[in-house]
mmCIF file of N, CA and C in Angstrom:
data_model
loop_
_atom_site.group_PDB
_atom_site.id
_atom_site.type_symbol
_atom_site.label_atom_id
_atom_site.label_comp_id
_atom_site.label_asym_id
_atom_site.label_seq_id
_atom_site.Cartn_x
_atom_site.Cartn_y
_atom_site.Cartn_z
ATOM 1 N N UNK A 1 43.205 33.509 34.100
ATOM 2 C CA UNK A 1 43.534 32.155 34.511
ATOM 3 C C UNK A 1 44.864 31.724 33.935
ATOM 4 N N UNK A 2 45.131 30.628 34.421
ATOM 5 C CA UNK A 2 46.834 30.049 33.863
ATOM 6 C C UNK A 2 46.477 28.648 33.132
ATOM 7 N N UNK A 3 47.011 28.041 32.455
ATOM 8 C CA UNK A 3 47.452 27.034 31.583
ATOM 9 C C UNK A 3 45.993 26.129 32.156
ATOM 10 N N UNK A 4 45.736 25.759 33.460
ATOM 11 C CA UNK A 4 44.898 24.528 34.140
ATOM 12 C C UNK A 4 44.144 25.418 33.702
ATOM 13 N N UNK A 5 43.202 26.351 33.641
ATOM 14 C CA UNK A 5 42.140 27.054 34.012
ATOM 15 C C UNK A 5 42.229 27.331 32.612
ATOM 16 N N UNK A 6 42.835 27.631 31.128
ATOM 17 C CA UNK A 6 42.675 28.007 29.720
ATOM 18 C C UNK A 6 42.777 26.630 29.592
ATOM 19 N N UNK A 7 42.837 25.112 29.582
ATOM 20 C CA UNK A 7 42.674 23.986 29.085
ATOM 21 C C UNK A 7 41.219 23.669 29.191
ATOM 22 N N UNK A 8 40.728 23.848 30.887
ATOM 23 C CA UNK A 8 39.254 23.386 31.250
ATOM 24 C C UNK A 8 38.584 24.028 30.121
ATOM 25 N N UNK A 9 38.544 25.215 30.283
ATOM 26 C CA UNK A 9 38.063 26.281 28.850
ATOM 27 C C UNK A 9 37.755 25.799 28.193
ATOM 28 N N UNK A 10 38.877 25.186 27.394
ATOM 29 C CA UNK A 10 38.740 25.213 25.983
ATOM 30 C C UNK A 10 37.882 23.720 26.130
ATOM 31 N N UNK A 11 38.385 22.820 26.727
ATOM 32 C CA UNK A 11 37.608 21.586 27.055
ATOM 33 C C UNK A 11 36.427 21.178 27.352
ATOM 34 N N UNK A 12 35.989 22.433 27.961
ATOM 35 C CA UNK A 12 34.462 22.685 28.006
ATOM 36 C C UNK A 12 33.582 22.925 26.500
ATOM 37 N N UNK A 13 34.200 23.510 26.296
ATOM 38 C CA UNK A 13 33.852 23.814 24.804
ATOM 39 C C UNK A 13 33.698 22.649 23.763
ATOM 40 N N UNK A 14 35.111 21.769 23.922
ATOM 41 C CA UNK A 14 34.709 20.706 23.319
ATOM 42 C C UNK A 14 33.847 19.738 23.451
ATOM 43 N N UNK A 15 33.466 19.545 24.682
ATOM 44 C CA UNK A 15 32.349 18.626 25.389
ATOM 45 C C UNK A 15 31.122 19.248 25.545
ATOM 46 N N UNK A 16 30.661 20.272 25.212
ATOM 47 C CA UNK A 16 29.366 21.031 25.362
ATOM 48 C C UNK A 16 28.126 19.504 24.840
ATOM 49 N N UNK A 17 27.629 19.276 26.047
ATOM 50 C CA UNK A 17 25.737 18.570 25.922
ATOM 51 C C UNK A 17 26.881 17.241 25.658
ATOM 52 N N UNK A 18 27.984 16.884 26.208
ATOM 53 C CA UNK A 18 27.954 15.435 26.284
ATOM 54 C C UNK A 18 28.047 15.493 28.492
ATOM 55 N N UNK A 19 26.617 14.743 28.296
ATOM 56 C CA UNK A 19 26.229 14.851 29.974
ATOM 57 C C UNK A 19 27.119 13.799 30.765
ATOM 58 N N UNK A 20 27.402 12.564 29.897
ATOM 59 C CA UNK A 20 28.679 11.559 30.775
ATOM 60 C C UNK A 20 30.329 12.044 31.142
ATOM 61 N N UNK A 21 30.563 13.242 30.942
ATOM 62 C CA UNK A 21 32.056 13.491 30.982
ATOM 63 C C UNK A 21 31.997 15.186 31.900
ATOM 64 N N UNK A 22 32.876 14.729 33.123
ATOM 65 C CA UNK A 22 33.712 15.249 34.132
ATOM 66 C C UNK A 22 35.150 15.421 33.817
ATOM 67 N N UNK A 23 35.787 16.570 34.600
ATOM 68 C CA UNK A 23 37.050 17.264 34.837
ATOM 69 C C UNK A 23 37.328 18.061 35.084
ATOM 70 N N UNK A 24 38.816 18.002 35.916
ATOM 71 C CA UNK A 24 39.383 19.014 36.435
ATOM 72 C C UNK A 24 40.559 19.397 36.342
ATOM 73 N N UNK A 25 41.109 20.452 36.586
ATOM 74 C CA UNK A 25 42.834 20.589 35.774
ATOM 75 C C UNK A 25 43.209 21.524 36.964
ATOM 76 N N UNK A 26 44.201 21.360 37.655
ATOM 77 C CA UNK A 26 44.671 22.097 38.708
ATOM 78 C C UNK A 26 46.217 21.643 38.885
ATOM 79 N N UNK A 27 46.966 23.033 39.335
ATOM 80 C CA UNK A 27 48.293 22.947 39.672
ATOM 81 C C UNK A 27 48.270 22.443 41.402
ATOM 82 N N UNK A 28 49.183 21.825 41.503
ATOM 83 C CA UNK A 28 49.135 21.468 42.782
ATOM 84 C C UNK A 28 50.122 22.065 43.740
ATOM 85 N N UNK A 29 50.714 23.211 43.181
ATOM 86 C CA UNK A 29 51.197 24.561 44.147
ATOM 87 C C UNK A 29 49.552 25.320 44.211
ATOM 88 N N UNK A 30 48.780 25.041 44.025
ATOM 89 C CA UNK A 30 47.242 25.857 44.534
ATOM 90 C C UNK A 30 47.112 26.851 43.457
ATOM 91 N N UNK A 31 48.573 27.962 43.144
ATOM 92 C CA UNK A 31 48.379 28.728 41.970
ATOM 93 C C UNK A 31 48.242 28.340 40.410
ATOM 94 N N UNK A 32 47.492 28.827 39.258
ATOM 95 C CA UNK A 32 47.255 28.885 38.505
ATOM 96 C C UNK A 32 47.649 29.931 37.823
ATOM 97 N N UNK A 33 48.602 30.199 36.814
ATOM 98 C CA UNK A 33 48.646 31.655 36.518
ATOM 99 C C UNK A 33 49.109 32.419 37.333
ATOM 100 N N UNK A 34 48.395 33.634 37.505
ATOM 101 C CA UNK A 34 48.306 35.000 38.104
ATOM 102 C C UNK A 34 46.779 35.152 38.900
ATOM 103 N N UNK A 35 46.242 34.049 38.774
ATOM 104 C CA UNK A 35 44.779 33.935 39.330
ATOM 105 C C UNK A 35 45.132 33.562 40.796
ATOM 106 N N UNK A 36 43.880 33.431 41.619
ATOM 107 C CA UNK A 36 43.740 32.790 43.049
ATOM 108 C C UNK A 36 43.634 31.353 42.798
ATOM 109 N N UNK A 37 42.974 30.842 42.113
ATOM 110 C CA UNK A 37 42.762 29.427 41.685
ATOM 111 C C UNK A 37 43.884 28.579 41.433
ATOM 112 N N UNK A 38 43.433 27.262 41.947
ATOM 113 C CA UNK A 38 44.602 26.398 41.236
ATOM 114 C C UNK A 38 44.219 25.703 39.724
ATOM 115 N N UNK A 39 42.775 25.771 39.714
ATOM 116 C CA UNK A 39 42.090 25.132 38.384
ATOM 117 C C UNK A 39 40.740 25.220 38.677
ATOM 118 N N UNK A 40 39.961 24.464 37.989
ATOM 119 C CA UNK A 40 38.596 24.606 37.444
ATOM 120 C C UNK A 40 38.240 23.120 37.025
ATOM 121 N N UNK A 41 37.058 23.225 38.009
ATOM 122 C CA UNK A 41 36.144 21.519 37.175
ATOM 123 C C UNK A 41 35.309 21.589 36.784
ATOM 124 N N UNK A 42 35.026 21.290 35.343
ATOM 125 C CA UNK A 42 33.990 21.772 33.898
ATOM 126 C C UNK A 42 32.883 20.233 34.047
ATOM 127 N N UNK A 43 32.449 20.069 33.137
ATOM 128 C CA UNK A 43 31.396 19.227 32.627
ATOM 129 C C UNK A 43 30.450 19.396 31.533
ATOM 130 N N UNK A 44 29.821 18.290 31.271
ATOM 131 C CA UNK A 44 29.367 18.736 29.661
ATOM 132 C C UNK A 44 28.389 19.842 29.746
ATOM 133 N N UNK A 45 27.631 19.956 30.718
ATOM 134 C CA UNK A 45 26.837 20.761 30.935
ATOM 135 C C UNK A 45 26.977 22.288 31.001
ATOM 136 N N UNK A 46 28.577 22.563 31.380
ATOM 137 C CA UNK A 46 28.722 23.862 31.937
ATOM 138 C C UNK A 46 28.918 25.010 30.487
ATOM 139 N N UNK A 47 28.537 24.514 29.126
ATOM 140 C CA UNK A 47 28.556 25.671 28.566
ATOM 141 C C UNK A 47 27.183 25.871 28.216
ATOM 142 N N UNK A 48 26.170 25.282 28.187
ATOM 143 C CA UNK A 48 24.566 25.479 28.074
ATOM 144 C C UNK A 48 24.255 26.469 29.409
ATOM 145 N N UNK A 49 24.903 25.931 30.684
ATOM 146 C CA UNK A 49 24.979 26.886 31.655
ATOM 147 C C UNK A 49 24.819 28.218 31.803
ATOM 148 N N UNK A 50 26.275 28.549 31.147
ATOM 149 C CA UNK A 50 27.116 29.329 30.947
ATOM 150 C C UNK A 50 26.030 30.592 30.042
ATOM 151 N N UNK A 51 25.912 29.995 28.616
ATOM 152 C CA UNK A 51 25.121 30.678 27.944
ATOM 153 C C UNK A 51 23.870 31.087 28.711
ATOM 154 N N UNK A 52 22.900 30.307 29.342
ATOM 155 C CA UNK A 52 21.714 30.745 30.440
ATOM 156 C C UNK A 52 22.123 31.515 31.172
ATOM 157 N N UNK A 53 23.190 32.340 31.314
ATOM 158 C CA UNK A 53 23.271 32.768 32.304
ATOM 159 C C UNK A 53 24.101 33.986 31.872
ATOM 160 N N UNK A 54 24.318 34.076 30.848
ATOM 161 C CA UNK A 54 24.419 35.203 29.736
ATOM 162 C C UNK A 54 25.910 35.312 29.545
ATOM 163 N N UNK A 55 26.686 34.267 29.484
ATOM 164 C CA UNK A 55 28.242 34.076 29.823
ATOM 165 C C UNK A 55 28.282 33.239 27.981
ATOM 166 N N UNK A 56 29.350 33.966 27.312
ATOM 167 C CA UNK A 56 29.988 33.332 26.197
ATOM 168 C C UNK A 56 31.143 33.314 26.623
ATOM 169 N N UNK A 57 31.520 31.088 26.559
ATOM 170 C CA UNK A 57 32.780 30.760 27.183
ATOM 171 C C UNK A 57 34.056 31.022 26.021
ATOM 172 N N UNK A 58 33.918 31.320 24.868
ATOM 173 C CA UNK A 58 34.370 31.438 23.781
ATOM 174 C C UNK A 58 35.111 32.966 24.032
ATOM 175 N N UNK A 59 34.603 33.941 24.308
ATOM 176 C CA UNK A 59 34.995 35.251 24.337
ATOM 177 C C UNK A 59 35.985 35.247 25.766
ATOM 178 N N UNK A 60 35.254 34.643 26.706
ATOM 179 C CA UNK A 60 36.538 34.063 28.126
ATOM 180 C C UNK A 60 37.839 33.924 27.555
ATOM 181 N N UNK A 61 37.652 32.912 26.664
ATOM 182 C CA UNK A 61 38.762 32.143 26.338
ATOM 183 C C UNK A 61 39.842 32.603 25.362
ATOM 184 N N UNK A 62 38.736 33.736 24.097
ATOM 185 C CA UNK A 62 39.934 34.581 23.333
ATOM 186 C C UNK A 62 40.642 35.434 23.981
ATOM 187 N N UNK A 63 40.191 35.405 25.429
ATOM 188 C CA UNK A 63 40.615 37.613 26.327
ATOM 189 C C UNK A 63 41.999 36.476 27.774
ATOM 190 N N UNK A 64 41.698 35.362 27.174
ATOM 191 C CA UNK A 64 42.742 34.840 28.164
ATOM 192 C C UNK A 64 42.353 35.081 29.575
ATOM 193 N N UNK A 65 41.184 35.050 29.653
ATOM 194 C CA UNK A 65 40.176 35.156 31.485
ATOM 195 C C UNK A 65 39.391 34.111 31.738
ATOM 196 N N UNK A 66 40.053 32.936 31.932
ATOM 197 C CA UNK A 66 39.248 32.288 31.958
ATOM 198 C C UNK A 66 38.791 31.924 33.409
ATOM 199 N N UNK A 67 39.850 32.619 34.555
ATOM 200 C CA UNK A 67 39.797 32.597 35.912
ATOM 201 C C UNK A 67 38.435 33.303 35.865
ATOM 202 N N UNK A 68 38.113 34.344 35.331
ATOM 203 C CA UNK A 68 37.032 35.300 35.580
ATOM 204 C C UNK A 68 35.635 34.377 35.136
ATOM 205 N N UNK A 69 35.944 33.270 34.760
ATOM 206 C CA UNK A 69 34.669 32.746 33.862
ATOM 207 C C UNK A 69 34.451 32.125 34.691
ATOM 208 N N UNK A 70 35.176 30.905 35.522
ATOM 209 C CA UNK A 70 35.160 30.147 36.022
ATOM 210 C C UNK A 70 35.208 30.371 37.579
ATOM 211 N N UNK A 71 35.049 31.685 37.755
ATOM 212 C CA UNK A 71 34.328 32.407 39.034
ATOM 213 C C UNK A 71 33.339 32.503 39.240
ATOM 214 N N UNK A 72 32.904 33.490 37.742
ATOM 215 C CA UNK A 72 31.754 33.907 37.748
ATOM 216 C C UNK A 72 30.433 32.431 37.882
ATOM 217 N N UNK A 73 30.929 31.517 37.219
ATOM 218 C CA UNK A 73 30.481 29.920 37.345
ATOM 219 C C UNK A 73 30.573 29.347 38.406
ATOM 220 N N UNK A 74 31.360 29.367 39.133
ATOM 221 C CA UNK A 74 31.846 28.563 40.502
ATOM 222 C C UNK A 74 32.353 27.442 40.198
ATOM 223 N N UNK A 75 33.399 27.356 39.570
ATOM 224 C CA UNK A 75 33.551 25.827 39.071
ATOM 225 C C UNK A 75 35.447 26.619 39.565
ATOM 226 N N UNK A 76 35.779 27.164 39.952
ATOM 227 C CA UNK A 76 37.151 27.898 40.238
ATOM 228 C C UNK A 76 37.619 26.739 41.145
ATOM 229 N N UNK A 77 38.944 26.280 41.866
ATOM 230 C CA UNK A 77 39.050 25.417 42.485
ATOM 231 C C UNK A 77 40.092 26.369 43.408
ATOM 232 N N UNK A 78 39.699 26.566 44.257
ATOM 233 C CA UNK A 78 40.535 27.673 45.262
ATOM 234 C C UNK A 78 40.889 27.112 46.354
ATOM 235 N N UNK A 79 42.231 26.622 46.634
ATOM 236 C CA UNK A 79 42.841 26.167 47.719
ATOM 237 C C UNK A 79 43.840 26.694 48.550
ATOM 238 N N UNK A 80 44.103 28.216 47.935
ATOM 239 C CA UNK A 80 45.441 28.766 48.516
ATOM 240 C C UNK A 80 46.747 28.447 47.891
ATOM 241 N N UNK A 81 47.865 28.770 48.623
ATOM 242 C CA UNK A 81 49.422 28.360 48.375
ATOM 243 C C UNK A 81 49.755 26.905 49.109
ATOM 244 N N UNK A 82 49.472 25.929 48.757
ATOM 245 C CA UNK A 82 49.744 24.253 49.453
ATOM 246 C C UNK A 82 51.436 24.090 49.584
ATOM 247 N N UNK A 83 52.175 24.803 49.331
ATOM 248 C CA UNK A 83 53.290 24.667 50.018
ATOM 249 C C UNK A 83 54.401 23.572 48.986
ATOM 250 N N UNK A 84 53.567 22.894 48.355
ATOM 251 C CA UNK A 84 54.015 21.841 46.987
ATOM 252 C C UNK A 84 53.604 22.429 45.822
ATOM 253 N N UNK A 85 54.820 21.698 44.720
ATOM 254 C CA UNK A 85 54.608 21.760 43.731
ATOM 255 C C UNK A 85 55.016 20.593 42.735
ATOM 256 N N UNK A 86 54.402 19.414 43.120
ATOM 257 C CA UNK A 86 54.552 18.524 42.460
ATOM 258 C C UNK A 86 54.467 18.611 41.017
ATOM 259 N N UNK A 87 53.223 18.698 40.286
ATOM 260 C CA UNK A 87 53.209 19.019 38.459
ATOM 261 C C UNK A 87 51.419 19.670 38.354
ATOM 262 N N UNK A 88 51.001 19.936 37.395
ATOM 263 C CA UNK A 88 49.613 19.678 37.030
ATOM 264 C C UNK A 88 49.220 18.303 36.631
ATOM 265 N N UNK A 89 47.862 18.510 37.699
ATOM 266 C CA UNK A 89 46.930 17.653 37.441
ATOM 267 C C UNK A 89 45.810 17.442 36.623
ATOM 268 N N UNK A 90 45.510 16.651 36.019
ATOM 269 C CA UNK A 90 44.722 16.394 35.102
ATOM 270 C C UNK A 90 43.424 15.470 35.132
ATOM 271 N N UNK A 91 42.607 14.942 35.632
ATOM 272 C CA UNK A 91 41.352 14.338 35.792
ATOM 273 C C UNK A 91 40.100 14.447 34.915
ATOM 274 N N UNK A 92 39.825 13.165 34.450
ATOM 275 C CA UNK A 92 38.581 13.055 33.553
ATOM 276 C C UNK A 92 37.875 11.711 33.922
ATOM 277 N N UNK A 93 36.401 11.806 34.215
ATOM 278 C CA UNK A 93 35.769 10.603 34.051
ATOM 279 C C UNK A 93 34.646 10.756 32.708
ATOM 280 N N UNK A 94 34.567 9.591 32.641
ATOM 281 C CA UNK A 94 33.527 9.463 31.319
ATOM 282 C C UNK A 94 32.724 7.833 31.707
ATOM 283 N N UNK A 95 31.863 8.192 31.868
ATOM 284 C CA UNK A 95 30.402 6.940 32.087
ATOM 285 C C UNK A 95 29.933 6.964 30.777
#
């Protein structure tokens, strides 16, 4: 994964079991990195997930794959080449 897709990561991590907080981090040229993705939308939930499902987001995140994590999850945000490249985007809600 690229920069959007190693932030969600690590962000996930920090929010693990807080159930009010959403986000997403995506380039808005569609690419991310060297990945297909433009980013990834996490939640507090997605590292209890993650672990059920026999995924340590921690080891993703030291090997710099976090595209591969966030595949294997479905939380990848895959839109193609959009033709723009305005900046990265950044999105969080919290209830």
């Amino acid at each position: 994964g690229g920069r959007n897709q190693e932030l969600c990561l690590s962000l996930a991590m920090s929010i693990k079991g807080l159930q009010n907080v959403v986000a997403a981090c995506m380039g808005t040229d569609g690419i991310d990195g060297v990945s297909p993705a433009a980013g990834a939308v996490i939640d507090g939930g997605l590292y209890e997930e993650a672990i059920a499902r026999g995924l340590e987001p921690s080891e993703y995140l030291a090997n710099n794959d976090s595209y591969t994590f966030f595949q294997r999850m479905g939380r990848a945000i895959i839109t193609g080449y959009t033709g723009t490249n305005v900046n990265d985007i950044f999105v969080a809600l919290i209830r």
